[in-house]
Short mmCIF file of C-alpha atoms in Angstrom, two decimals:
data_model
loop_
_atom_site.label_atom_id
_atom_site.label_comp_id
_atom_site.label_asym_id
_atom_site.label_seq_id
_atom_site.Cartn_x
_atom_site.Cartn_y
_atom_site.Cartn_z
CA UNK A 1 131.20 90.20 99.03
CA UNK A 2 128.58 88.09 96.73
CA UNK A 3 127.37 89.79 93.77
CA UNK A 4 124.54 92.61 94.26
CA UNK A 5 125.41 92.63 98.16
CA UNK A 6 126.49 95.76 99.81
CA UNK A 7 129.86 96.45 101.25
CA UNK A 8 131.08 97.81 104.46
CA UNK A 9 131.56 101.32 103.35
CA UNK A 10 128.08 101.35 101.82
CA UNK A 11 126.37 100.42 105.08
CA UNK A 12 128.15 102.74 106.43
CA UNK A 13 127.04 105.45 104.62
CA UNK A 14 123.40 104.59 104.83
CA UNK A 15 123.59 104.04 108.27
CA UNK A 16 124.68 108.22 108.36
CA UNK A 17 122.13 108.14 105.68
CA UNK A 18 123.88 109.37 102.83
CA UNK A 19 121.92 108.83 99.63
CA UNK A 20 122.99 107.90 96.49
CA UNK A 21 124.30 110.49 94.29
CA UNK A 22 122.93 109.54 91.07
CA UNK A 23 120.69 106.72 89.13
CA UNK A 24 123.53 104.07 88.33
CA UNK A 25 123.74 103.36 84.70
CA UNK A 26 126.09 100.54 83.35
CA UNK A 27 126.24 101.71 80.31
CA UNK A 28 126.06 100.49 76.42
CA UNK A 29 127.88 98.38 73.98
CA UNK A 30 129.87 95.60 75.13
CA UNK A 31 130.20 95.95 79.14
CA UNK A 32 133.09 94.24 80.91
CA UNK A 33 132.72 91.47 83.70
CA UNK A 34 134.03 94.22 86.29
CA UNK A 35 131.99 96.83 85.28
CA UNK A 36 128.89 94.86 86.00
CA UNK A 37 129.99 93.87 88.99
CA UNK A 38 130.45 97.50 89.92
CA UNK A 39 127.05 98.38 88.65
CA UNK A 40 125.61 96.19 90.35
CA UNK A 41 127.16 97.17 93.41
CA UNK A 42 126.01 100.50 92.93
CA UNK A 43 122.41 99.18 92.12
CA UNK A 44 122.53 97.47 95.54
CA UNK A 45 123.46 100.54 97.70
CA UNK A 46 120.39 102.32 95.79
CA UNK A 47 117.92 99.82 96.78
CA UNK A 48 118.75 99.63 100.13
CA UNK A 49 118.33 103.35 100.20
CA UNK A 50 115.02 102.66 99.00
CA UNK A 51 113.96 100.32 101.33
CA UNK A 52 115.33 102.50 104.20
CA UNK A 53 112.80 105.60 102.55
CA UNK A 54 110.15 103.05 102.25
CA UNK A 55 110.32 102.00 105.63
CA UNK A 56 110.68 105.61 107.05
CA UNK A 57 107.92 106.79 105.00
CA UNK A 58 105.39 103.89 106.15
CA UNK A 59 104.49 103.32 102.32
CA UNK A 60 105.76 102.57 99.07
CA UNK A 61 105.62 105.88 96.82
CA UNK A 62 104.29 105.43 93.31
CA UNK A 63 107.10 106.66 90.67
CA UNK A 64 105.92 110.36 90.43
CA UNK A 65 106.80 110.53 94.19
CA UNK A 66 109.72 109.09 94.06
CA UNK A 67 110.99 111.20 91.53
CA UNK A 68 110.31 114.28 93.57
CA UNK A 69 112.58 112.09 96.59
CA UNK A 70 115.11 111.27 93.88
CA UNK A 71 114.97 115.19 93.40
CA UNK A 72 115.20 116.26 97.28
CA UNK A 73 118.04 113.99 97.54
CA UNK A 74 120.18 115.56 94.73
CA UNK A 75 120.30 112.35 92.91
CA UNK A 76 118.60 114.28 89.59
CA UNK A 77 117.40 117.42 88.90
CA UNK A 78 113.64 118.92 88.41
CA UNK A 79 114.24 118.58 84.48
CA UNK A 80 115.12 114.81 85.18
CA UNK A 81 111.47 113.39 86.28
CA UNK A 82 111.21 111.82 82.51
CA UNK A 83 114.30 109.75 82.24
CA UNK A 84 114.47 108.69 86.39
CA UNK A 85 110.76 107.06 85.73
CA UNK A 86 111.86 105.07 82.91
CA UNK A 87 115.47 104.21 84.81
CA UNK A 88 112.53 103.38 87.34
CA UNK A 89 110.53 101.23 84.85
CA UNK A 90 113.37 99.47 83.31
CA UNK A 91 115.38 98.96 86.70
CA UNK A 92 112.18 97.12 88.17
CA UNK A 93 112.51 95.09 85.00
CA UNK A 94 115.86 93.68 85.22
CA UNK A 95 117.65 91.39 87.20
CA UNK A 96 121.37 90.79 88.57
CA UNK A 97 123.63 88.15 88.19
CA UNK A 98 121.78 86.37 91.20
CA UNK A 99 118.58 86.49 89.06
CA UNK A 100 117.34 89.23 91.91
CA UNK A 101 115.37 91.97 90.72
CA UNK A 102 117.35 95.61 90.29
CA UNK A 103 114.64 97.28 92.08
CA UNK A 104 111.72 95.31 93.64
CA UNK A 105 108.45 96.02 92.25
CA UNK A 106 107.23 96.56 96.26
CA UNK A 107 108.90 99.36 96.37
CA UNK A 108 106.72 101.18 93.95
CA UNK A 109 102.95 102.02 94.54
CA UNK A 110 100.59 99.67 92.57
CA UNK A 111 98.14 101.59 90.07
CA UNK A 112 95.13 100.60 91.46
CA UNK A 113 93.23 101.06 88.37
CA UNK A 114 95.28 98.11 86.82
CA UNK A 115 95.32 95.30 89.86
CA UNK A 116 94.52 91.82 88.99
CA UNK A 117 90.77 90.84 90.47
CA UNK A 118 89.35 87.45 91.50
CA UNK A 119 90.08 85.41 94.53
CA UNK A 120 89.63 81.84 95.41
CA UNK A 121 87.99 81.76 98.70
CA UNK A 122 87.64 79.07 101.07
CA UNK A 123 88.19 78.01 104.65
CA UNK A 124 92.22 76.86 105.87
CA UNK A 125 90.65 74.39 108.45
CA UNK A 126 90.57 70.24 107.83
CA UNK A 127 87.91 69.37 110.33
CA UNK A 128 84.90 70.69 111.08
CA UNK A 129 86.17 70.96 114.93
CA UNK A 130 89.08 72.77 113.62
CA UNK A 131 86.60 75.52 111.59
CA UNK A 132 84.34 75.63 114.73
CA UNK A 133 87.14 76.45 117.43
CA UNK A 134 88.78 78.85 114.86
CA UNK A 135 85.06 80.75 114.72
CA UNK A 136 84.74 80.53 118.37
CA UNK A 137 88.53 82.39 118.81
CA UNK A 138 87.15 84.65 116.19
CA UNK A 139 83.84 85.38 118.01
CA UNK A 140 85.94 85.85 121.07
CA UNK A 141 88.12 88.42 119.81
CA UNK A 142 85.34 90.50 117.74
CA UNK A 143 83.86 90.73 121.05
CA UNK A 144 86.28 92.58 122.36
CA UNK A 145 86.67 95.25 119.06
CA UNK A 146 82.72 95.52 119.42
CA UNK A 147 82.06 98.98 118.62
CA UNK A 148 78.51 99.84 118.30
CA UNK A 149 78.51 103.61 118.37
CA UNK A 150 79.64 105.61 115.24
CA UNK A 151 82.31 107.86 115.18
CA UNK A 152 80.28 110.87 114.14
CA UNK A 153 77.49 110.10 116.83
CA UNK A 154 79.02 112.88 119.36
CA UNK A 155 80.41 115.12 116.15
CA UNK A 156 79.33 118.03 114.50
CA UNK A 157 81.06 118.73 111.40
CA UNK A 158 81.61 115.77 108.52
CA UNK A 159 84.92 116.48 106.72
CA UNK A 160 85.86 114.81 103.32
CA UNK A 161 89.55 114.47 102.09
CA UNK A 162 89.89 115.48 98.39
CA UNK A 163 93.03 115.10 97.24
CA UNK A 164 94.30 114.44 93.38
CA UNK A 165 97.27 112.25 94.41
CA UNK A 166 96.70 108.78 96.07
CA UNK A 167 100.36 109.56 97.10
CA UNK A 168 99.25 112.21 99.24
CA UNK A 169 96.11 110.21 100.62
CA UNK A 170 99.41 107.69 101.95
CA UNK A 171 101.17 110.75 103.79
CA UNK A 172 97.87 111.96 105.47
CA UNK A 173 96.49 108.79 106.27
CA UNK A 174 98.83 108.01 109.46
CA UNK A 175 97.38 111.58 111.16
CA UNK A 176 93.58 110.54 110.45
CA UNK A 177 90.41 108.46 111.93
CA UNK A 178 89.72 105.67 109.75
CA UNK A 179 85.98 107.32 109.70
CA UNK A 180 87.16 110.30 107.99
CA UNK A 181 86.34 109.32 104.39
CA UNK A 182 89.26 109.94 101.73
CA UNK A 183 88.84 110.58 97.74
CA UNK A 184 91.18 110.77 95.21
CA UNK A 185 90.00 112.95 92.24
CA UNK A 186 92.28 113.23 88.87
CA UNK A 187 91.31 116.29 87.28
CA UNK A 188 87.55 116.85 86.72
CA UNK A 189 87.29 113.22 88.29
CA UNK A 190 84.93 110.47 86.77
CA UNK A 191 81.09 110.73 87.64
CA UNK A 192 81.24 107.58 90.00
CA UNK A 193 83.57 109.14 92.22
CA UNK A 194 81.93 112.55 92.15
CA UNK A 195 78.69 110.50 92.93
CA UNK A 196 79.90 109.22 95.83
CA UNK A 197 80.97 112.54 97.49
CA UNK A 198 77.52 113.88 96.65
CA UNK A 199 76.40 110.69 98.57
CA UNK A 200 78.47 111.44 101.47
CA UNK A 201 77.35 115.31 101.61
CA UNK A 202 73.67 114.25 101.73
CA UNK A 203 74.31 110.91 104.07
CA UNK A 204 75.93 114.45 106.82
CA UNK A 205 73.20 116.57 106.41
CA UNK A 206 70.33 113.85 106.67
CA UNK A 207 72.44 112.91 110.09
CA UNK A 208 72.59 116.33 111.15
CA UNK A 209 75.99 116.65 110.22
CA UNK A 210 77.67 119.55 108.77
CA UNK A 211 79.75 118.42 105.33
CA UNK A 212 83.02 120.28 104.56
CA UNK A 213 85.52 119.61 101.86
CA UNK A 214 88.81 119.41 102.50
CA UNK A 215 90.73 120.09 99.75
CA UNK A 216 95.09 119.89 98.53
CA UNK A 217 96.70 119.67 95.45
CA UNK A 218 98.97 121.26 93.38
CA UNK A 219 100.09 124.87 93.61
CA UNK A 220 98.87 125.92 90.11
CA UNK A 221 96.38 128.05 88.21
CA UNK A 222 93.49 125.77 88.58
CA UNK A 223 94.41 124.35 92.20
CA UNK A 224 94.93 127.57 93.81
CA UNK A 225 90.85 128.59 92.41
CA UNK A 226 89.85 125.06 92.98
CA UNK A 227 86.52 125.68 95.35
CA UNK A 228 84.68 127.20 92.55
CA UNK A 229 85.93 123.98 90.19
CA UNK A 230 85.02 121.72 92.77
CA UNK A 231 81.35 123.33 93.24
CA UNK A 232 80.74 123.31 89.55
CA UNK A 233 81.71 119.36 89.14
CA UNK A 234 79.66 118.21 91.76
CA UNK A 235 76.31 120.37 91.44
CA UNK A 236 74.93 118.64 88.50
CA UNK A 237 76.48 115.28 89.71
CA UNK A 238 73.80 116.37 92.42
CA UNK A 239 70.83 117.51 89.85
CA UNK A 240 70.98 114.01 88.30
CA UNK A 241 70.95 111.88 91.89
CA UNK A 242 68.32 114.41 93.26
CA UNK A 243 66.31 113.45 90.20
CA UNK A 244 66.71 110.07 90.95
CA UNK A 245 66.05 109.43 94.25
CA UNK A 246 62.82 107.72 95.42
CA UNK A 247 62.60 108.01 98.74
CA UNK A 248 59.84 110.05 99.97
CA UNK A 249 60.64 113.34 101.12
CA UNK A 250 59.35 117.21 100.78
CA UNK A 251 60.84 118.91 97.80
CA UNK A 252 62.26 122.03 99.85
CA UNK A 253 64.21 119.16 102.08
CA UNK A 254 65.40 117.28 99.46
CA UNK A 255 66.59 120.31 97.37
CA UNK A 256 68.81 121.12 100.50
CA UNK A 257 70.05 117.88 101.20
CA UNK A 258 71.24 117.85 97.64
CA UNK A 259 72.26 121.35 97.21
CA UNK A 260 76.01 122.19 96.61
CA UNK A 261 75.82 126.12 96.76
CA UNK A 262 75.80 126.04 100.58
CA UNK A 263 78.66 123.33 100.83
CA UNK A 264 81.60 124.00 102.99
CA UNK A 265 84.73 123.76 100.65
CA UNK A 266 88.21 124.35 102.19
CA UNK A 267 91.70 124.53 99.84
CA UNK A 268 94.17 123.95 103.14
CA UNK A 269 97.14 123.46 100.54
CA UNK A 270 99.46 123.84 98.96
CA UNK A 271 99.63 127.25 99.94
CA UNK A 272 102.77 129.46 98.82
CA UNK A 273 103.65 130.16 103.12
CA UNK A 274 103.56 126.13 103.17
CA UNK A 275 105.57 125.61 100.54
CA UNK A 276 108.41 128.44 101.21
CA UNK A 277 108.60 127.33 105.13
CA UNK A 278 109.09 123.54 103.63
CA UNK A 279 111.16 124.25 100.58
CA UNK A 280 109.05 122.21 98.28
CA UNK A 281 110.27 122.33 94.74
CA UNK A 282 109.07 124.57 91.98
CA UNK A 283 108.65 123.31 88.65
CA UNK A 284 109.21 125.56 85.55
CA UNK A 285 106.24 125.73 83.29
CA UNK A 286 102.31 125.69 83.35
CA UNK A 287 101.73 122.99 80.44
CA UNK A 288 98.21 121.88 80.69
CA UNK A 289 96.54 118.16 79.78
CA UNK A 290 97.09 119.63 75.93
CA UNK A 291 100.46 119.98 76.23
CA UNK A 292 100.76 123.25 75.92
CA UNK A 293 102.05 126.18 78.22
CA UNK A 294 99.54 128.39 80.27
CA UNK A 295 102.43 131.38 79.62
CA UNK A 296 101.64 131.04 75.75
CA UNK A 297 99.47 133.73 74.67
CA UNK A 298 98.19 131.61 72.21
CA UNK A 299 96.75 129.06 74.93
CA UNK A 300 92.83 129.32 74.89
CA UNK A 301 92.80 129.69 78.41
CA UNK A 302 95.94 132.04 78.86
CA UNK A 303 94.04 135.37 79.08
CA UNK A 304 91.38 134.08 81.56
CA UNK A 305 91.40 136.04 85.30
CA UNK A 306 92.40 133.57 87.24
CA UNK A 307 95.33 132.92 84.67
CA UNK A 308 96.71 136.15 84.88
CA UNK A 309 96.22 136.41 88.18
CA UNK A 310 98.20 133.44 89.24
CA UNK A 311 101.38 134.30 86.52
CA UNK A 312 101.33 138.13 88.12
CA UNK A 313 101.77 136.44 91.41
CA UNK A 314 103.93 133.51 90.95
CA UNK A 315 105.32 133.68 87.33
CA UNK A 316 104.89 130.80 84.83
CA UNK A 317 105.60 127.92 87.50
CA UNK A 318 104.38 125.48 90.05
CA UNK A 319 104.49 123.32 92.77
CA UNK A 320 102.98 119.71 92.20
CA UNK A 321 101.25 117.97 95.51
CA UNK A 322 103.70 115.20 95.06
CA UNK A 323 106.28 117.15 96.44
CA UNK A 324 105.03 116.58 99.81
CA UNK A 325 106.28 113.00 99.93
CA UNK A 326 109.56 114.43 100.64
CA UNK A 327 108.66 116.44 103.68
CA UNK A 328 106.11 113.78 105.83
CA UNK A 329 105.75 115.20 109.09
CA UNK A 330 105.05 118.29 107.79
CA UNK A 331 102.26 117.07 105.75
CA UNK A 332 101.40 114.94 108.59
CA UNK A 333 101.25 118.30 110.90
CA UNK A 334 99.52 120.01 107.79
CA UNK A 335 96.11 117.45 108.04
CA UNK A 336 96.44 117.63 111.50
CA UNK A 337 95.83 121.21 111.86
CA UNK A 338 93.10 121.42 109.25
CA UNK A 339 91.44 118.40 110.78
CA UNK A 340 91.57 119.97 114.51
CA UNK A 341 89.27 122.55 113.07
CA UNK A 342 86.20 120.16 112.06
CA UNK A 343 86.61 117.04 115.03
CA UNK A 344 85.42 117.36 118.42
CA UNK A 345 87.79 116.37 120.96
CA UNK A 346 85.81 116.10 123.73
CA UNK A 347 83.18 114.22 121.24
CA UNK A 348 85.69 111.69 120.43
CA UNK A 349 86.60 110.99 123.92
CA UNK A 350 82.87 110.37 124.74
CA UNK A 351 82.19 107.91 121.49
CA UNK A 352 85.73 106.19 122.90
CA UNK A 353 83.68 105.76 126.50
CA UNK A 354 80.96 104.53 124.68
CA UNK A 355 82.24 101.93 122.81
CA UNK A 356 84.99 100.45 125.76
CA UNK A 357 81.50 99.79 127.70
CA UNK A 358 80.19 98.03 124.72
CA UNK A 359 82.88 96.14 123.86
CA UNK A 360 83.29 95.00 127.70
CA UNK A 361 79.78 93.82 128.28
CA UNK A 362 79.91 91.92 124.40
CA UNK A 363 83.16 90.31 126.11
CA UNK A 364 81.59 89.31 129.27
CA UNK A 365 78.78 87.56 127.74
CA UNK A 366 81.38 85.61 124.77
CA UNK A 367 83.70 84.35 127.48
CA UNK A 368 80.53 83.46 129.19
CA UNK A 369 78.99 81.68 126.14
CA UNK A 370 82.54 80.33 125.68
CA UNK A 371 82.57 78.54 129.20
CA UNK A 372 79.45 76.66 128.48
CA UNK A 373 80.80 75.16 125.10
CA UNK A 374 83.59 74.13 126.53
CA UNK A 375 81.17 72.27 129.72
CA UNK A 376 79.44 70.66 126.59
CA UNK A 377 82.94 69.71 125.10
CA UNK A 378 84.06 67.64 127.84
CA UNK A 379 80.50 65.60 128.45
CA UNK A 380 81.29 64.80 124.85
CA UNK A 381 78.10 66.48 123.70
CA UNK A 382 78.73 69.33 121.39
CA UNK A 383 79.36 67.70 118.78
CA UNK A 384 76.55 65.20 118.63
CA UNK A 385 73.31 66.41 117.81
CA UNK A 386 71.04 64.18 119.68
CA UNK A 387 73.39 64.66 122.76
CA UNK A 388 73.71 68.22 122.92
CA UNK A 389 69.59 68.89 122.84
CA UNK A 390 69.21 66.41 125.51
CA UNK A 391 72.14 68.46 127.48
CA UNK A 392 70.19 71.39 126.63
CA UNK A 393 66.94 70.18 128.07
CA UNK A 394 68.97 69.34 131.48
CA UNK A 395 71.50 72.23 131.80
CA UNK A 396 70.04 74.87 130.36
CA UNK A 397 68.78 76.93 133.43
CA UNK A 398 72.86 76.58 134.45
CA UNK A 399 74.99 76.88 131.58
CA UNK A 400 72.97 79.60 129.15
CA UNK A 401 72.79 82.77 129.46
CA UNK A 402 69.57 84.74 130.37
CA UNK A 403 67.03 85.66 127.38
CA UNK A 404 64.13 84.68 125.84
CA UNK A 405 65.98 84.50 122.31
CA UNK A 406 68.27 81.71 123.51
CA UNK A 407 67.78 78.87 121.01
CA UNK A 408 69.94 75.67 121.58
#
């Protein structure tokens, strides 16, 4: 077996998928040649188990979630999250003997916050007949994906997915139209992104759409009261772009395309039935972005209702969203219901009738287009100027299609 590979037994046991039982270690001080070859053995076994949850999960998890699947697989322990994402951190730092990283940095979600920008753009082709065929292919085959008609055309209601884990935007994304616009809000969120939900409330209601939030997150004091929270960050988010806007409009409309009090706001989880049913993990504690413990009477906000309300009912504990990345189909089920509720089936069939018509008469015309290139190809005239307007002048009546706005 070559160093880092993965023996018989081991594929084995993923094959029955067994996970690993814990986060190999080599250990410090001096470390003999056989214990690193064991390590690394072990470290090989783990990754593979990683790419086998990467590939049944559709996504790679960022290292919160993957703590939480660390967790469901009884590799650590909910007191464990600290030290598994630094074994994370450092394991995607180091190499083996092959000069292979431990644990491929694919395997772990980028931040998106901190991705190198900038591209060089410019065209793979070395002729200009080589860029003009590859345009005409292209033309062909956006013909056929020609959808004119939007998906809310034959809709009524406009949800938006808010969400405070790009995690969980991953798990629902596989159960959801690409229309269906997603946000990910951390905390109180920054203004841009709070702007932009405003945005899409008024774009629903100015298209006779009805907006609805759709909320999940974590299974805590502020999560489980999160409509109110959600009302109150937006509505002066909504002041300031009502101010703003200079596009000429009653005042009574545009106070109610911009209003937030009559907006639609929906918590659909996590819910304490969702998480019993699923066995999603509890975590000990309430400790806030201070760092201190909800359950400590000396926390500013311990005596609040809501508070008090939430310890009588669940005690001083809670259930972060991430956890859901260890139960996928039932999130997957868990979007689909909530999204059932808002989206028109019988709409959706009738945009999808729409837009095969479209896209069949767009492909008609291409391949029709397409036939007369190709005529002006072999007379060895489209690509000479002087040829192809005299062809034009000749052939046009046969080889273009109908239409005044048919300019050679």
């Amino acid at each position: 077996m070559a160093s880092g590979g993965i023996s018989t037994l081991q594929e084995i046991l993923l094959m029955i998928q067994i996970a690993p039982t814990r986060l190999p270690k080599m250990g410090s001080g001096r470390v003999s040649l056989q214990r690193r070859k064991e390590y690394e053995s072990e470290m090989a076994f783990f990754r593979a188990w990683m790419q086998q949850t990467v590939e049944s999960l559709g996504f790679s998890p960022g290292s919160r979630s993957w703590c939480y699947l660390f967790e469901d697989a009884h590799i650590i322990t909910k007191g464990d999250f600290t030290k598994a994402t630094k074994w994370l951190a450092d394991a995607r730092k180091s190499f083996d003997s092959d000069g292979k990283p431990l644990i491929p940095r694919r395997f772990v979600a980028k931040d998106d916050a901190r991705q190198m920008t900038g591209a060089d753009v410019y065209d793979k082709e070395k002729t200009a007949r080589d860029y003009i065929n590859s345009e005409i292919r292209d033309m062909q085959a956006r013909a056929r994906q020609w959808w004119p008609a939007s998906f809310w055309k034959y809709q009524h209601s406009y949800p938006i997915l808010w969400t405070e884990k790009a995690d969980l935007v991953k798990l629902f994304e596989p159960a959801m139209h690409p229309a269906i616009k997603r946000f990910t809000g951390k905390g109180w969120a920054d203004i841009n992104s709070r702007a932009n939900v405003v945005q899409e409330v008024v774009w629903a209601r100015d298209n006779n759409l009805e907006p609805v939030i759709l909320y999940c997150g974590d299974h805590d004091p502020a999560g489980v009261q999160i409509s109110d929270m959600i009302r109150s960050n937006l509505r002066p988010i909504a002041e300031v772009l009502l101010a703003e806007q200079d596009i000429p409009m009653s005042y009574e409309f545009s106070r109610a395309l911009y209003s937030m009090e009559g907006l639609e706001i929906v918590r659909f989880g996590l819910n304490t039935d969702f998480i019993e049913d699923n066995d999603l993990l509890w975590i000990d504690g309430l400790e806030t972005s201070s760092g201190r413990d909800l359950n400590d009477p000396g926390h500013p906000d311990h005596n609040k209702p809501h508070v008090q309300q939430y310890l009588a009912e669940h005690g001083p504990r809670k259930v972060e969203a991430n956890a859901l990345i260890t139960r996928p189909e039932a999130a997957q089920q868990l979007i689909t219901d909530v999204l059932d509720q808002y989206i028109d089936a019988d709409g959706v069939e009738r945009w999808e009738a729409e837009n095969r018509e479209a896209s069949k008469e767009a492909t008609e015309k291409v391949e029709h287009l397409i036939k007369m290139l190709t005529f002006l190809d072999t007379q060895g005239w489209l690509y000479s100027g002087h040829k192809l307007e005299a062809a034009a002048e000749i052939h046009r009546a046969k080889t273009l299609p109908s239409g005044p706005e048919i300019d050679v």
